[in-house]
Short mmCIF file of C-alpha atoms in Angstrom, two decimals:
data_model
loop_
_atom_site.label_atom_id
_atom_site.label_comp_id
_atom_site.label_asym_id
_atom_site.label_seq_id
_atom_site.Cartn_x
_atom_site.Cartn_y
_atom_site.Cartn_z
CA MET A 1 78.49 91.46 87.30
CA TRP A 2 79.73 88.66 85.81
CA ALA A 3 78.08 89.16 82.20
CA ASP A 4 79.54 92.68 82.80
CA MET A 5 82.87 91.56 83.23
CA ILE A 6 82.84 89.24 80.48
CA LYS A 7 81.38 91.70 77.99
CA TRP A 8 83.48 94.53 78.53
CA ARG A 9 86.50 92.52 78.40
CA LYS A 10 85.47 90.94 75.57
CA ASP A 11 85.01 94.99 73.75
CA PHE A 12 88.12 96.09 75.55
CA GLY A 13 89.71 93.89 74.33
CA SER A 14 92.15 92.62 77.57
CA ASP A 15 92.36 89.09 76.97
CA THR A 16 94.70 89.80 74.05
CA ILE A 17 95.53 93.18 75.27
CA THR A 18 99.39 91.81 76.64
CA GLU A 19 100.08 91.04 72.70
CA ASP A 20 97.99 93.88 70.82
CA PHE A 21 99.12 96.45 72.51
CA GLU A 22 102.86 98.71 72.61
CA PHE A 23 102.33 101.03 74.42
CA LYS A 24 106.05 102.40 73.08
CA GLU A 25 105.41 106.11 75.42
CA ARG A 26 106.30 103.71 78.77
CA ASP A 27 108.99 104.72 79.63
CA GLU A 28 108.11 108.44 79.97
CA VAL A 29 105.05 107.92 81.45
CA LEU A 30 106.90 106.34 84.02
CA GLN A 31 109.01 109.84 84.32
CA TYR A 32 106.06 112.06 85.15
CA TYR A 33 103.73 108.91 86.93
CA PRO A 34 106.40 106.90 88.71
CA GLN A 35 104.92 103.36 89.29
CA GLY A 36 106.04 99.38 89.24
CA HIS A 37 106.40 96.53 91.64
CA HIS A 38 108.26 96.02 93.69
CA GLY A 39 109.17 92.70 95.58
CA VAL A 40 106.43 90.55 98.04
CA ASP A 41 104.74 90.94 101.63
CA LYS A 42 105.62 89.01 103.94
CA ASP A 43 102.20 86.71 102.74
CA GLY A 44 104.52 86.92 99.63
CA ARG A 45 101.91 88.81 98.57
CA PRO A 46 103.43 91.77 95.32
CA VAL A 47 104.14 95.19 96.18
CA TYR A 48 102.74 97.56 94.34
CA ILE A 49 104.70 101.59 94.81
CA GLU A 50 102.86 104.52 93.17
CA ARG A 51 104.52 108.23 93.83
CA LEU A 52 101.50 110.49 93.04
CA GLY A 53 103.37 113.08 94.88
CA GLN A 54 105.70 112.93 91.46
CA VAL A 55 102.86 112.52 88.84
CA ASP A 56 102.66 115.47 86.04
CA PRO A 57 99.42 115.52 84.84
CA ASN A 58 99.91 118.28 82.26
CA LYS A 59 103.43 116.40 80.86
CA LEU A 60 101.93 113.16 81.30
CA LEU A 61 99.20 113.91 79.16
CA GLN A 62 102.00 114.86 76.67
CA VAL A 63 103.60 111.87 76.01
CA THR A 64 100.46 110.08 75.83
CA THR A 65 96.24 109.31 75.97
CA ILE A 66 93.76 109.28 78.43
CA ASP A 67 92.89 105.98 76.26
CA ARG A 68 96.62 104.61 75.94
CA TYR A 69 97.11 105.11 79.01
CA LEU A 70 93.85 103.28 80.15
CA ASN A 71 94.95 100.33 78.17
CA TYR A 72 98.84 101.01 80.01
CA HIS A 73 96.94 99.85 82.79
CA VAL A 74 94.82 97.25 81.55
CA GLN A 75 97.69 95.64 80.21
CA GLU A 76 99.79 95.48 83.43
CA PHE A 77 96.95 94.17 85.21
CA GLU A 78 96.55 91.43 82.69
CA ARG A 79 100.48 90.68 82.98
CA THR A 80 99.98 91.07 87.05
CA PHE A 81 97.34 88.27 86.61
CA ALA A 82 99.34 85.76 83.77
CA VAL A 83 102.79 86.23 85.71
CA LYS A 84 103.71 87.65 88.45
CA PHE A 85 100.52 85.73 90.77
CA PRO A 86 101.73 82.78 88.90
CA ALA A 87 105.79 83.85 89.86
CA CYS A 88 104.34 84.92 93.66
CA SER A 89 102.17 81.57 94.36
CA ILE A 90 105.01 79.24 93.23
CA ALA A 91 107.09 81.46 95.32
CA ALA A 92 104.88 81.13 98.25
CA LYS A 93 103.57 77.73 97.98
CA LYS A 94 100.30 79.15 98.71
CA HIS A 95 97.36 79.85 95.78
CA ILE A 96 98.62 84.19 95.13
CA ASP A 97 95.72 86.50 93.79
CA GLN A 98 95.82 89.77 95.53
CA SER A 99 98.70 92.26 96.31
CA THR A 100 99.73 95.34 98.63
CA THR A 101 99.89 98.85 97.09
CA ILE A 102 102.33 101.79 98.69
CA LEU A 103 100.95 105.16 97.21
CA ASP A 104 103.06 107.81 97.94
CA VAL A 105 101.51 111.25 97.95
CA GLN A 106 104.26 113.52 99.35
CA GLY A 107 103.95 116.14 97.54
CA VAL A 108 100.16 116.03 96.42
CA GLY A 109 98.47 119.35 96.19
CA LEU A 110 96.20 120.83 93.65
CA LYS A 111 97.61 120.75 90.62
CA HIS A 112 97.28 116.68 90.50
CA PHE A 113 93.09 116.91 90.77
CA SER A 114 93.08 119.01 87.19
CA LYS A 115 89.97 118.15 85.06
CA SER A 116 92.24 115.38 83.51
CA ALA A 117 93.76 113.81 85.98
CA ARG A 118 90.38 113.69 88.00
CA GLU A 119 88.94 111.75 84.18
CA LEU A 120 91.71 109.62 84.09
CA ILE A 121 91.21 108.51 88.27
CA GLN A 122 87.81 107.74 88.02
CA ARG A 123 88.16 105.90 85.07
CA ILE A 124 90.64 103.72 86.50
CA GLN A 125 89.01 103.43 89.54
CA LYS A 126 85.65 102.53 87.51
CA ILE A 127 88.37 99.73 85.33
CA ASP A 128 89.24 98.52 88.75
CA GLY A 129 85.99 98.04 90.09
CA ASP A 130 83.75 96.99 87.94
CA ASN A 131 86.61 94.12 85.83
CA TYR A 132 89.45 93.57 88.63
CA PRO A 133 87.56 93.37 92.14
CA GLU A 134 89.13 91.52 94.53
CA THR A 135 92.58 92.23 94.25
CA LEU A 136 93.47 94.52 96.50
CA CYS A 137 94.26 92.93 100.22
CA ARG A 138 95.84 96.27 101.29
CA MET A 139 97.18 100.16 100.75
CA TYR A 140 98.43 102.28 102.33
CA ILE A 141 99.04 106.31 101.64
CA ILE A 142 102.41 107.12 103.14
CA ASN A 143 103.40 110.94 103.33
CA ALA A 144 99.56 112.07 103.87
CA GLY A 145 99.83 115.90 105.29
CA SER A 146 96.67 116.92 107.29
CA GLY A 147 95.27 118.81 103.60
CA PHE A 148 95.86 115.37 101.70
CA ARG A 149 93.58 113.88 104.81
CA LEU A 150 90.73 116.70 104.51
CA LEU A 151 90.77 115.70 100.78
CA TRP A 152 90.75 111.47 101.18
CA ASN A 153 87.66 111.85 103.42
CA THR A 154 86.10 113.52 100.56
CA VAL A 155 88.21 111.17 97.72
CA LYS A 156 86.81 108.16 99.83
CA THR A 157 83.04 108.80 99.90
CA PHE A 158 83.01 107.82 96.33
CA LEU A 159 85.06 104.54 96.58
CA ASP A 160 84.11 100.84 97.81
CA PRO A 161 83.10 101.04 101.61
CA LYS A 162 84.77 96.68 101.45
CA THR A 163 87.68 98.89 99.48
CA THR A 164 87.92 101.64 101.59
CA SER A 165 88.61 99.86 104.86
CA LYS A 166 91.65 97.77 103.04
CA ILE A 167 93.33 101.68 102.80
CA GLN A 168 95.07 103.18 105.96
CA VAL A 169 96.15 106.88 105.97
CA LEU A 170 99.69 107.20 107.12
CA GLY A 171 101.66 110.18 108.16
CA ASN A 172 105.41 110.28 107.17
CA LYS A 173 106.12 108.14 109.98
CA TYR A 174 104.64 104.85 107.92
CA GLN A 175 108.04 102.51 108.56
CA SER A 176 107.15 100.68 111.24
CA LYS A 177 103.42 99.86 110.00
CA LEU A 178 105.00 98.97 106.65
CA LEU A 179 107.37 97.26 108.12
CA GLU A 180 104.73 94.81 109.89
CA VAL A 181 103.87 92.90 106.71
CA ILE A 182 107.10 93.86 104.15
CA ASP A 183 110.12 92.27 105.35
CA ALA A 184 113.48 95.73 104.83
CA ARG A 185 115.99 95.24 102.32
#
């Protein structure tokens, strides 16, 4: 596994991607795939939020390609390791190498699971699972309606059980659960 990850890093160019890759379409991509870091949790870990219900897969792939998006995804992971985790470690006065993730699935429907969207999700999952293991402390999926919960039962069968054990699927009354781990601002 270690040798495979080292080979992947060399082949993908992840060690130099923050300098070598320019993602000029970033602002447009974020319009169609809202995401980013927002503060820290109570343990000092960065909080990463994706608003999946606002993703427009068709428009996203009009402004970038799957391969370019994957480069951006890896670039952001590398930036997190180089900048975000060290800054959080200094602020928390302890080693930080994991994050808390919130996925807001309000509005997620069948349009979010087109062939290209499924391909993107699968490729991201493979990259993350194979090359950035154990960077997820916990994940909250919020605004999950009954339709999403049914879908989740299928999706989680494709994920590593260790990963799924870190994920909590919550409905629209998620605030108290999040406040257990993230301070209100």
